[in-house]
Amino acid sequence: MTSLSTKAVHAGREDLVDLGLHAAPIDLSTTYPSRDCLTEAARLDEAAEGTDLGEQPVYARLGNPTVGRFERALAELEGSDTSVAFASGMAALSACLLACVASGRPHVVAVRPLYGTTDHLVASGLLGNQVSWSTVDGVAAAIRPDTGLVIAESPANPNLSEVDIRALAAACGDVPLLVDNTFATPVLQRPVEQGARIVVHSATKFLGGHGDVMGGVVACGEEFARALRQIRFATGGVLHPLAGYLLLRGLATLPVRIRAASRTAEELATRLAAHPVVSRVHRPGIGGPMVSFEVHGDPAAVVGAVRLVTPAVSLGSVDTLIQHPASISHHIMTEQDRHGAGISDQLLRLSVGLEDVDDLWADLDQALHNAKS
Ligand SMILES: *Cc1c(COP(=O)(O)O)cnc(C)c1O
């Protein structure tokens, strides 16, 4: 299996034919019976040290075979040793931050913009981290002896700005670089190949792909994965097996969904750039289904006027979604921090789905005329 499209369909499912199965089995067990307590005790010791317990996890908080399939598949797509799944993207990021605190290096260097709640989690110190905000160029100087992590998003939520991951990884030296790859997906970008040691996804978005499953996942090396599994086992932010099943199924169509939506997004970006109400269009250099744009007049009126496009936060679904970052996805940040991160009050964020481009444009065009002040 060398091609990403082939991996997307087959990874995590290699044993199914030998099992006489086509769809992956969903294991809903919360406990795994055994008459041998002493072996169970040894397995619990292994789990407490962060070993993946695989098919016989003793108890469902320690692992699940269906979730394990998704973890193996995602690691194969990202080109990492392994991956560790969580109940949501924020649970995944929390575990990474807690791993730093637990290792005695609670300081993080973070590059803005970040997803609003990620920014809030890091800035608030809720988990015991300290943060230094930095530009890419300032990262090397911002690193201290107690720095456990450098955090960046590329393309970043919500304005789609990108960082040179290879250059950033070099600036990090021995400190692991965490890249949130939610917006790119492994179809467009594999940060591990560019030197990032930790790749985080809100699997809720493109990996699931249909707006009906929450999840998060961290693709990384086995050593960091062990730290994450220890935290997941003790804090309990596990991915439900039904969610694991849906995420594995979502991966199979990820490449075709991303490519189709990216073509539509490119065309919509071109048409938006020529629209009199639009002052600026943001598109990532690597492409993808996200388009952000700034409008003259009232952005909230545009969200209120769409009829085909779904007026909702989140992204990565089969339907096209629009939201106003200053009101919703980045509302939790202070206005000053939001503006400092380059997030304009005039900005709208569009996650392009699989509808026909002309139908989408007809809706956006009529909605944009409502923005006029
Ligand atoms: C949505 C999002 C998250 C948080 O993920 P949840 O699954 O909502 O917890 C983190 N990072 C980015 C870039 C996101 O878009």
mmCIF file of C-alpha atoms and ligand atoms in Angstrom:
data_model
loop_
_atom_site.group_PDB
_atom_site.id
_atom_site.type_symbol
_atom_site.label_atom_id
_atom_site.label_comp_id
_atom_site.label_asym_id
_atom_site.label_seq_id
_atom_site.Cartn_x
_atom_site.Cartn_y
_atom_site.Cartn_z
ATOM 1 C CA MET A 1 0.000 0.000 0.000
ATOM 2 C CA THR A 2 1.792 3.091 -1.149
ATOM 3 C CA SER A 3 -0.844 5.460 -2.451
ATOM 4 C CA LEU A 4 -2.803 7.570 0.018
ATOM 5 C CA SER A 5 -6.129 6.732 -1.670
ATOM 6 C CA THR A 6 -5.425 3.012 -1.261
ATOM 7 C CA LYS A 7 -4.364 3.433 2.363
ATOM 8 C CA ALA A 8 -7.496 5.471 3.076
ATOM 9 C CA VAL A 9 -9.681 2.558 1.974
ATOM 10 C CA HIS A 10 -7.683 -0.381 3.383
ATOM 11 C CA ALA A 11 -5.697 0.788 6.443
ATOM 12 C CA GLY A 12 -7.059 -0.583 9.711
ATOM 13 C CA ARG A 13 -8.943 -3.301 7.819
ATOM 14 C CA GLU A 14 -6.121 -5.651 6.786
ATOM 15 C CA ASP A 15 -7.459 -8.608 8.795
ATOM 16 C CA LEU A 16 -11.112 -8.377 7.752
ATOM 17 C CA VAL A 17 -10.995 -10.917 4.895
ATOM 18 C CA ASP A 18 -9.387 -13.500 7.167
ATOM 19 C CA LEU A 19 -12.113 -12.806 9.715
ATOM 20 C CA GLY A 20 -14.713 -13.366 6.973
ATOM 21 C CA LEU A 21 -15.950 -9.798 7.387
ATOM 22 C CA HIS A 22 -16.448 -6.851 5.054
ATOM 23 C CA ALA A 23 -17.396 -3.992 7.419
ATOM 24 C CA ALA A 24 -15.253 -3.457 10.523
ATOM 25 C CA PRO A 25 -16.806 -4.999 13.653
ATOM 26 C CA ILE A 26 -18.008 -2.612 16.384
ATOM 27 C CA ASP A 27 -16.992 -3.811 19.828
ATOM 28 C CA LEU A 28 -19.230 -2.133 22.416
ATOM 29 C CA SER A 29 -17.931 -4.054 25.448
ATOM 30 C CA THR A 30 -17.154 -1.946 28.487
ATOM 31 C CA THR A 31 -15.422 -4.866 30.181
ATOM 32 C CA TYR A 32 -13.460 -7.906 28.997
ATOM 33 C CA PRO A 33 -14.043 -10.986 31.146
ATOM 34 C CA SER A 34 -11.178 -13.204 32.269
ATOM 35 C CA ARG A 35 -10.819 -15.996 34.853
ATOM 36 C CA ASP A 36 -7.164 -15.136 35.297
ATOM 37 C CA CYS A 37 -6.817 -12.131 37.656
ATOM 38 C CA LEU A 38 -3.048 -12.327 37.799
ATOM 39 C CA THR A 39 -2.664 -11.905 34.043
ATOM 40 C CA GLU A 40 -5.187 -9.061 34.250
ATOM 41 C CA ALA A 41 -3.100 -7.385 36.949
ATOM 42 C CA ALA A 42 -0.020 -7.591 34.739
ATOM 43 C CA ARG A 43 -1.950 -6.082 31.852
ATOM 44 C CA LEU A 44 -3.133 -3.235 34.056
ATOM 45 C CA ASP A 45 0.490 -2.529 34.971
ATOM 46 C CA GLU A 46 1.296 -2.355 31.269
ATOM 47 C CA ALA A 47 -1.642 0.004 30.617
ATOM 48 C CA ALA A 48 -0.544 2.282 33.447
ATOM 49 C CA GLU A 49 2.815 2.603 31.666
ATOM 50 C CA GLY A 50 1.099 3.534 28.404
ATOM 51 C CA THR A 51 1.165 0.249 26.483
ATOM 52 C CA ASP A 52 -1.617 -0.182 23.932
ATOM 53 C CA LEU A 53 -3.578 -3.206 25.199
ATOM 54 C CA GLY A 54 -4.995 -4.073 21.773
ATOM 55 C CA GLU A 55 -7.714 -6.718 21.519
ATOM 56 C CA GLN A 56 -8.124 -7.478 25.272
ATOM 57 C CA PRO A 57 -8.089 -4.112 27.081
ATOM 58 C CA VAL A 58 -9.473 -5.467 30.458
ATOM 59 C CA TYR A 59 -11.755 -2.405 30.653
ATOM 60 C CA ALA A 60 -12.929 -0.072 27.884
ATOM 61 C CA ARG A 61 -11.196 3.026 29.284
ATOM 62 C CA LEU A 62 -7.878 1.287 28.544
ATOM 63 C CA GLY A 63 -8.530 0.698 24.851
ATOM 64 C CA ASN A 64 -11.015 -0.601 22.298
ATOM 65 C CA PRO A 65 -10.448 -2.784 19.219
ATOM 66 C CA THR A 66 -12.711 -0.691 16.936
ATOM 67 C CA VAL A 67 -11.017 2.544 18.004
ATOM 68 C CA GLY A 68 -7.683 0.753 17.513
ATOM 69 C CA ARG A 69 -8.519 0.235 13.836
ATOM 70 C CA PHE A 70 -9.088 3.971 13.394
ATOM 71 C CA GLU A 71 -5.850 4.748 15.261
ATOM 72 C CA ARG A 72 -3.795 2.421 13.033
ATOM 73 C CA ALA A 73 -5.405 3.799 9.867
ATOM 74 C CA LEU A 74 -4.844 7.457 10.810
ATOM 75 C CA ALA A 75 -1.206 6.754 11.729
ATOM 76 C CA GLU A 76 -0.706 5.153 8.337
ATOM 77 C CA LEU A 77 -2.189 8.166 6.555
ATOM 78 C CA GLU A 78 -0.102 10.654 8.564
ATOM 79 C CA GLY A 79 3.072 8.566 8.306
ATOM 80 C CA SER A 80 3.549 8.400 12.095
ATOM 81 C CA ASP A 81 4.498 5.408 14.282
ATOM 82 C CA THR A 82 1.111 5.369 15.913
ATOM 83 C CA SER A 83 -1.844 7.497 16.962
ATOM 84 C CA VAL A 84 -3.981 7.907 20.074
ATOM 85 C CA ALA A 85 -7.689 8.757 19.779
ATOM 86 C CA PHE A 86 -9.731 10.908 22.146
ATOM 87 C CA ALA A 87 -13.341 11.976 22.699
ATOM 88 C CA SER A 88 -12.826 15.301 20.880
ATOM 89 C CA GLY A 89 -10.152 17.491 19.380
ATOM 90 C CA MET A 90 -9.954 19.455 22.629
ATOM 91 C CA ALA A 91 -9.522 16.235 24.650
ATOM 92 C CA ALA A 92 -6.618 15.364 22.318
ATOM 93 C CA LEU A 93 -5.006 18.797 22.752
ATOM 94 C CA SER A 94 -5.578 18.707 26.524
ATOM 95 C CA ALA A 95 -3.759 15.383 26.757
ATOM 96 C CA CYS A 96 -0.785 16.855 24.857
ATOM 97 C CA LEU A 97 -0.662 19.841 27.226
ATOM 98 C CA LEU A 98 -1.011 17.616 30.295
ATOM 99 C CA ALA A 99 1.814 15.424 29.007
ATOM 100 C CA CYS A 100 4.056 18.515 29.025
ATOM 101 C CA VAL A 101 3.034 19.442 32.547
ATOM 102 C CA ALA A 102 3.569 15.854 33.737
ATOM 103 C CA SER A 103 7.046 15.783 32.176
ATOM 104 C CA GLY A 104 8.075 18.897 34.146
ATOM 105 C CA ARG A 105 8.151 21.129 31.064
ATOM 106 C CA PRO A 106 4.880 23.084 31.333
ATOM 107 C CA HIS A 107 5.919 26.019 29.135
ATOM 108 C CA VAL A 108 4.615 26.108 25.565
ATOM 109 C CA VAL A 109 5.495 28.396 22.694
ATOM 110 C CA ALA A 110 2.463 29.032 20.496
ATOM 111 C CA VAL A 111 2.064 30.676 17.094
ATOM 112 C CA ARG A 112 -1.207 32.560 16.492
ATOM 113 C CA PRO A 113 -3.767 32.272 15.054
ATOM 114 C CA LEU A 114 -5.086 29.079 16.610
ATOM 115 C CA TYR A 115 -8.609 27.687 16.916
ATOM 116 C CA GLY A 116 -10.418 29.860 19.514
ATOM 117 C CA THR A 117 -10.731 27.202 22.207
ATOM 118 C CA THR A 118 -7.130 26.065 21.720
ATOM 119 C CA ASP A 119 -6.019 29.676 22.136
ATOM 120 C CA HIS A 120 -8.191 29.929 25.266
ATOM 121 C CA LEU A 121 -6.916 26.649 26.740
ATOM 122 C CA VAL A 122 -3.289 27.676 26.288
ATOM 123 C CA ALA A 123 -3.779 31.331 27.300
ATOM 124 C CA SER A 124 -5.896 30.590 30.399
ATOM 125 C CA GLY A 125 -3.385 28.221 31.947
ATOM 126 C CA LEU A 126 -6.328 25.984 32.927
ATOM 127 C CA LEU A 127 -4.118 22.894 32.726
ATOM 128 C CA GLY A 128 -1.070 24.417 34.395
ATOM 129 C CA ASN A 129 0.785 25.495 31.272
ATOM 130 C CA GLN A 130 2.515 28.813 30.737
ATOM 131 C CA VAL A 131 2.602 30.244 27.236
ATOM 132 C CA SER A 132 4.819 32.532 25.187
ATOM 133 C CA TRP A 133 3.144 33.759 22.019
ATOM 134 C CA SER A 134 5.554 34.002 19.140
ATOM 135 C CA THR A 135 5.890 34.528 15.436
ATOM 136 C CA VAL A 136 7.565 31.728 13.476
ATOM 137 C CA ASP A 137 10.789 33.741 13.398
ATOM 138 C CA GLY A 138 10.744 34.255 17.157
ATOM 139 C CA VAL A 139 10.252 30.615 18.158
ATOM 140 C CA ALA A 140 13.913 29.680 18.670
ATOM 141 C CA ALA A 141 14.382 32.663 21.006
ATOM 142 C CA ALA A 142 11.148 31.960 22.903
ATOM 143 C CA ILE A 143 12.149 28.395 23.808
ATOM 144 C CA ARG A 144 13.211 27.962 27.457
ATOM 145 C CA PRO A 145 14.665 24.988 29.351
ATOM 146 C CA ASP A 146 11.136 24.170 30.596
ATOM 147 C CA THR A 147 9.481 24.366 27.141
ATOM 148 C CA GLY A 148 7.625 21.116 26.464
ATOM 149 C CA LEU A 149 5.910 21.938 23.194
ATOM 150 C CA VAL A 150 5.720 24.356 20.292
ATOM 151 C CA ILE A 151 2.181 24.655 18.903
ATOM 152 C CA ALA A 152 1.056 25.866 15.464
ATOM 153 C CA GLU A 153 -1.838 25.414 13.055
ATOM 154 C CA SER A 154 -1.361 25.381 9.314
ATOM 155 C CA PRO A 155 -3.561 26.352 7.552
ATOM 156 C CA ALA A 156 -4.748 28.143 10.663
ATOM 157 C CA ASN A 157 -8.302 28.514 11.870
ATOM 158 C CA PRO A 158 -9.938 30.855 10.845
ATOM 159 C CA ASN A 159 -7.919 32.956 8.396
ATOM 160 C CA LEU A 160 -6.063 30.060 6.697
ATOM 161 C CA SER A 161 -2.579 31.524 7.224
ATOM 162 C CA GLU A 162 0.204 28.978 6.778
ATOM 163 C CA VAL A 163 3.574 28.386 8.384
ATOM 164 C CA ASP A 164 6.655 26.770 6.856
ATOM 165 C CA ILE A 165 6.502 23.573 8.926
ATOM 166 C CA ARG A 166 10.008 22.451 7.941
ATOM 167 C CA ALA A 167 11.547 25.770 9.018
ATOM 168 C CA LEU A 168 9.500 25.841 12.202
ATOM 169 C CA ALA A 169 10.525 22.263 13.088
ATOM 170 C CA ALA A 170 14.174 23.241 12.606
ATOM 171 C CA ALA A 171 13.714 26.259 14.898
ATOM 172 C CA CYS A 172 12.267 23.974 17.601
ATOM 173 C CA GLY A 173 15.488 22.001 18.047
ATOM 174 C CA ASP A 174 14.837 19.226 20.584
ATOM 175 C CA VAL A 175 11.426 20.555 21.609
ATOM 176 C CA PRO A 176 8.598 18.671 19.889
ATOM 177 C CA LEU A 177 6.587 20.656 17.341
ATOM 178 C CA LEU A 178 2.821 20.038 17.478
ATOM 179 C CA VAL A 179 0.945 20.890 14.276
ATOM 180 C CA ASP A 180 -2.848 20.959 14.241
ATOM 181 C CA ASN A 181 -3.530 19.441 10.797
ATOM 182 C CA THR A 182 -7.337 19.621 11.005
ATOM 183 C CA PHE A 183 -7.692 22.024 8.059
ATOM 184 C CA ALA A 184 -5.235 20.304 5.703
ATOM 185 C CA THR A 185 -5.887 16.616 6.500
ATOM 186 C CA PRO A 186 -3.215 14.071 5.510
ATOM 187 C CA VAL A 187 -4.535 14.309 1.939
ATOM 188 C CA LEU A 188 -2.960 17.746 1.465
ATOM 189 C CA GLN A 189 -0.199 17.808 4.087
ATOM 190 C CA ARG A 190 1.649 15.307 6.294
ATOM 191 C CA PRO A 191 3.499 17.390 8.921
ATOM 192 C CA VAL A 192 5.493 14.369 10.182
ATOM 193 C CA GLU A 193 7.280 14.279 6.800
ATOM 194 C CA GLN A 194 8.270 17.913 7.423
ATOM 195 C CA GLY A 195 9.675 17.393 10.910
ATOM 196 C CA ALA A 196 6.633 17.844 13.181
ATOM 197 C CA ARG A 197 6.703 15.246 15.972
ATOM 198 C CA ILE A 198 3.043 15.560 17.001
ATOM 199 C CA VAL A 199 0.052 15.968 14.660
ATOM 200 C CA VAL A 200 -3.368 16.724 16.114
ATOM 201 C CA HIS A 201 -6.770 16.507 14.457
ATOM 202 C CA SER A 202 -10.209 17.516 15.431
ATOM 203 C CA ALA A 203 -11.568 14.333 13.827
ATOM 204 C CA THR A 204 -15.002 15.933 14.209
ATOM 205 C CA LYS A 205 -14.253 17.857 11.026
ATOM 206 C CA PHE A 206 -12.944 16.340 7.766
ATOM 207 C CA LEU A 207 -11.940 12.895 9.090
ATOM 208 C CA GLY A 208 -15.529 12.101 10.121
ATOM 209 C CA GLY A 209 -16.704 14.190 7.207
ATOM 210 C CA HIS A 210 -20.467 14.091 7.733
ATOM 211 C CA GLY A 211 -21.050 16.312 10.755
ATOM 212 C CA ASP A 212 -22.274 13.431 12.911
ATOM 213 C CA VAL A 213 -19.317 12.305 15.026
ATOM 214 C CA MET A 214 -17.028 13.992 17.569
ATOM 215 C CA GLY A 215 -13.480 12.860 18.042
ATOM 216 C CA GLY A 216 -9.851 13.850 18.272
ATOM 217 C CA VAL A 217 -6.610 12.086 17.503
ATOM 218 C CA VAL A 218 -2.885 12.611 18.016
ATOM 219 C CA ALA A 219 -0.480 11.053 15.495
ATOM 220 C CA CYS A 220 3.012 10.773 16.992
ATOM 221 C CA GLY A 221 5.938 8.548 17.936
ATOM 222 C CA GLU A 222 5.489 5.629 20.340
ATOM 223 C CA GLU A 223 7.187 7.413 23.258
ATOM 224 C CA PHE A 224 4.827 10.395 23.276
ATOM 225 C CA ALA A 225 1.915 8.014 22.578
ATOM 226 C CA ARG A 226 2.732 6.177 25.802
ATOM 227 C CA ALA A 227 2.482 9.444 27.741
ATOM 228 C CA LEU A 228 -0.845 10.183 26.045
ATOM 229 C CA ARG A 229 -2.276 6.712 26.773
ATOM 230 C CA GLN A 230 -1.332 7.087 30.454
ATOM 231 C CA ILE A 231 -3.236 10.366 30.546
ATOM 232 C CA ARG A 232 -6.215 8.976 28.601
ATOM 233 C CA PHE A 233 -6.404 5.958 30.920
ATOM 234 C CA ALA A 234 -6.329 8.147 34.027
ATOM 235 C CA THR A 235 -8.482 11.067 32.850
ATOM 236 C CA GLY A 236 -10.974 9.121 30.740
ATOM 237 C CA GLY A 237 -11.374 11.207 27.563
ATOM 238 C CA VAL A 238 -11.818 8.091 25.406
ATOM 239 C CA LEU A 239 -13.340 7.908 21.933
ATOM 240 C CA HIS A 240 -16.573 5.887 21.842
ATOM 241 C CA PRO A 241 -16.363 2.725 19.661
ATOM 242 C CA LEU A 242 -19.278 3.875 17.474
ATOM 243 C CA ALA A 243 -17.353 7.088 16.848
ATOM 244 C CA GLY A 244 -14.261 5.001 16.092
ATOM 245 C CA TYR A 245 -16.283 3.054 13.530
ATOM 246 C CA LEU A 246 -17.642 6.218 11.889
ATOM 247 C CA LEU A 247 -14.190 7.815 11.773
ATOM 248 C CA LEU A 248 -12.676 4.721 10.145
ATOM 249 C CA ARG A 249 -15.487 4.790 7.600
ATOM 250 C CA GLY A 250 -14.928 8.507 7.051
ATOM 251 C CA LEU A 251 -11.261 7.959 6.234
ATOM 252 C CA ALA A 252 -12.174 5.761 3.264
ATOM 253 C CA THR A 253 -13.760 8.672 1.408
ATOM 254 C CA LEU A 254 -11.463 11.410 2.764
ATOM 255 C CA PRO A 255 -9.305 11.771 -0.384
ATOM 256 C CA VAL A 256 -12.258 12.006 -2.796
ATOM 257 C CA ARG A 257 -14.149 14.393 -0.511
ATOM 258 C CA ILE A 258 -11.148 16.679 -0.068
ATOM 259 C CA ARG A 259 -10.312 16.757 -3.771
ATOM 260 C CA ALA A 260 -13.894 17.418 -4.884
ATOM 261 C CA ALA A 261 -14.512 20.116 -2.264
ATOM 262 C CA SER A 262 -11.141 21.743 -3.002
ATOM 263 C CA ARG A 263 -12.033 22.197 -6.685
ATOM 264 C CA THR A 264 -15.329 23.843 -5.738
ATOM 265 C CA ALA A 265 -13.609 26.005 -3.107
ATOM 266 C CA GLU A 266 -11.079 27.242 -5.666
ATOM 267 C CA GLU A 267 -13.855 28.308 -8.039
ATOM 268 C CA LEU A 268 -15.863 29.971 -5.268
ATOM 269 C CA ALA A 269 -12.745 31.851 -4.113
ATOM 270 C CA THR A 270 -12.295 33.216 -7.646
ATOM 271 C CA ARG A 271 -15.915 34.347 -7.825
ATOM 272 C CA LEU A 272 -15.800 35.838 -4.307
ATOM 273 C CA ALA A 273 -12.682 37.846 -5.169
ATOM 274 C CA ALA A 274 -14.601 39.514 -8.025
ATOM 275 C CA HIS A 275 -17.668 40.302 -5.891
ATOM 276 C CA PRO A 276 -18.164 43.993 -5.020
ATOM 277 C CA VAL A 277 -19.139 43.228 -1.397
ATOM 278 C CA VAL A 278 -15.998 41.148 -0.761
ATOM 279 C CA SER A 279 -12.889 43.082 0.277
ATOM 280 C CA ARG A 280 -10.445 40.190 0.697
ATOM 281 C CA VAL A 281 -10.301 36.428 0.072
ATOM 282 C CA HIS A 282 -8.027 34.052 2.030
ATOM 283 C CA ARG A 283 -7.011 30.716 0.485
ATOM 284 C CA PRO A 284 -4.276 28.359 1.674
ATOM 285 C CA GLY A 285 -1.397 27.817 -0.737
ATOM 286 C CA ILE A 286 -1.864 24.050 -0.375
ATOM 287 C CA GLY A 287 -5.517 24.343 -1.473
ATOM 288 C CA GLY A 288 -8.322 22.562 0.346
ATOM 289 C CA PRO A 289 -12.032 23.038 1.018
ATOM 290 C CA MET A 290 -11.756 26.147 3.245
ATOM 291 C CA VAL A 291 -12.272 29.717 2.028
ATOM 292 C CA SER A 292 -12.279 32.721 4.329
ATOM 293 C CA PHE A 293 -13.249 36.181 3.158
ATOM 294 C CA GLU A 294 -13.845 39.657 4.478
ATOM 295 C CA VAL A 295 -16.867 41.712 3.522
ATOM 296 C CA HIS A 296 -17.769 45.396 3.420
ATOM 297 C CA GLY A 297 -20.820 45.991 5.590
ATOM 298 C CA ASP A 298 -22.336 43.467 7.975
ATOM 299 C CA PRO A 299 -20.943 39.885 7.974
ATOM 300 C CA ALA A 300 -23.702 38.683 10.333
ATOM 301 C CA ALA A 301 -26.291 39.647 7.688
ATOM 302 C CA VAL A 302 -24.635 37.277 5.221
ATOM 303 C CA VAL A 303 -24.853 34.360 7.682
ATOM 304 C CA GLY A 304 -28.500 35.262 8.304
ATOM 305 C CA ALA A 305 -29.329 35.288 4.587
ATOM 306 C CA VAL A 306 -27.928 31.978 3.289
ATOM 307 C CA ARG A 307 -30.572 29.447 2.283
ATOM 308 C CA LEU A 308 -28.642 26.487 0.798
ATOM 309 C CA VAL A 309 -25.395 26.926 2.719
ATOM 310 C CA THR A 310 -25.748 25.839 6.351
ATOM 311 C CA PRO A 311 -25.276 28.739 8.828
ATOM 312 C CA ALA A 312 -23.314 26.794 11.447
ATOM 313 C CA VAL A 313 -19.979 26.599 13.202
ATOM 314 C CA SER A 314 -17.714 23.590 12.535
ATOM 315 C CA LEU A 315 -16.387 22.456 9.194
ATOM 316 C CA GLY A 316 -15.504 19.473 7.082
ATOM 317 C CA SER A 317 -18.985 18.160 6.392
ATOM 318 C CA VAL A 318 -20.618 17.089 3.103
ATOM 319 C CA ASP A 319 -22.676 20.287 3.197
ATOM 320 C CA THR A 320 -21.200 23.771 2.938
ATOM 321 C CA LEU A 321 -21.066 25.678 6.232
ATOM 322 C CA ILE A 322 -20.572 29.375 6.930
ATOM 323 C CA GLN A 323 -19.858 31.086 10.245
ATOM 324 C CA HIS A 324 -18.614 34.404 11.628
ATOM 325 C CA PRO A 325 -15.412 33.682 13.641
ATOM 326 C CA ALA A 326 -15.589 36.838 15.789
ATOM 327 C CA SER A 327 -19.085 35.787 16.980
ATOM 328 C CA ILE A 328 -18.665 32.014 17.190
ATOM 329 C CA SER A 329 -15.462 29.977 16.677
ATOM 330 C CA HIS A 330 -13.127 32.637 18.115
ATOM 331 C CA HIS A 331 -15.626 34.431 20.361
ATOM 332 C CA ILE A 332 -13.973 33.128 23.538
ATOM 333 C CA MET A 333 -10.802 35.148 22.799
ATOM 334 C CA THR A 334 -10.588 38.771 23.897
ATOM 335 C CA GLU A 335 -11.157 41.268 21.092
ATOM 336 C CA GLN A 336 -7.591 42.492 21.509
ATOM 337 C CA ASP A 337 -6.105 38.986 21.160
ATOM 338 C CA ARG A 338 -8.382 38.256 18.195
ATOM 339 C CA HIS A 339 -7.297 41.389 16.365
ATOM 340 C CA GLY A 340 -3.678 40.760 17.327
ATOM 341 C CA ALA A 341 -3.951 37.290 15.771
ATOM 342 C CA GLY A 342 -5.123 38.836 12.492
ATOM 343 C CA ILE A 343 -8.792 37.820 12.849
ATOM 344 C CA SER A 344 -10.885 40.646 11.444
ATOM 345 C CA ASP A 345 -14.443 41.322 12.630
ATOM 346 C CA GLN A 346 -15.361 41.388 8.918
ATOM 347 C CA LEU A 347 -14.156 37.816 8.361
ATOM 348 C CA LEU A 348 -16.468 34.949 7.358
ATOM 349 C CA ARG A 349 -15.275 31.339 7.207
ATOM 350 C CA LEU A 350 -16.680 28.975 4.593
ATOM 351 C CA SER A 351 -16.202 25.200 4.705
ATOM 352 C CA VAL A 352 -17.054 24.009 1.216
ATOM 353 C CA GLY A 353 -18.946 20.724 0.857
ATOM 354 C CA LEU A 354 -19.976 18.542 -2.054
ATOM 355 C CA GLU A 355 -22.849 20.559 -3.560
ATOM 356 C CA ASP A 356 -22.799 21.873 -7.137
ATOM 357 C CA VAL A 357 -20.645 24.986 -7.465
ATOM 358 C CA ASP A 358 -23.275 27.026 -9.336
ATOM 359 C CA ASP A 359 -25.955 26.268 -6.745
ATOM 360 C CA LEU A 360 -23.559 27.368 -3.997
ATOM 361 C CA TRP A 361 -22.613 30.512 -5.843
ATOM 362 C CA ALA A 362 -26.238 31.487 -6.476
ATOM 363 C CA ASP A 363 -26.874 31.260 -2.727
ATOM 364 C CA LEU A 364 -23.706 33.089 -1.669
ATOM 365 C CA ASP A 365 -24.253 35.832 -4.233
ATOM 366 C CA GLN A 366 -27.794 36.583 -3.005
ATOM 367 C CA ALA A 367 -26.652 36.389 0.632
ATOM 368 C CA LEU A 368 -23.747 38.776 0.018
ATOM 369 C CA HIS A 369 -26.091 41.474 -1.234
ATOM 370 C CA ASN A 370 -27.580 41.524 2.295
ATOM 371 C CA ALA A 371 -24.241 42.625 3.744
ATOM 372 C CA LYS A 372 -24.387 46.025 2.098
ATOM 373 C CA SER A 373 -24.567 48.690 4.726
HETATM 374 C C1 LIG B 1 -12.664 22.238 15.919
HETATM 375 C C2 LIG B 1 -11.207 22.382 16.089
HETATM 376 C C3 LIG B 1 -10.571 21.916 17.247
HETATM 377 C C4 LIG B 1 -11.343 21.347 18.421
HETATM 378 O O1 LIG B 1 -11.903 20.102 18.103
HETATM 379 P P1 LIG B 1 -13.237 19.528 18.793
HETATM 380 O O2 LIG B 1 -13.394 18.206 18.106
HETATM 381 O O3 LIG B 1 -14.329 20.503 18.515
HETATM 382 O O4 LIG B 1 -12.961 19.393 20.243
HETATM 383 C C5 LIG B 1 -9.202 22.019 17.310
HETATM 384 N N1 LIG B 1 -8.479 22.546 16.307
HETATM 385 C C6 LIG B 1 -9.051 23.003 15.182
HETATM 386 C C7 LIG B 1 -8.205 23.587 14.099
HETATM 387 C C8 LIG B 1 -10.437 22.939 15.032
HETATM 388 O O5 LIG B 1 -11.007 23.417 13.912
#
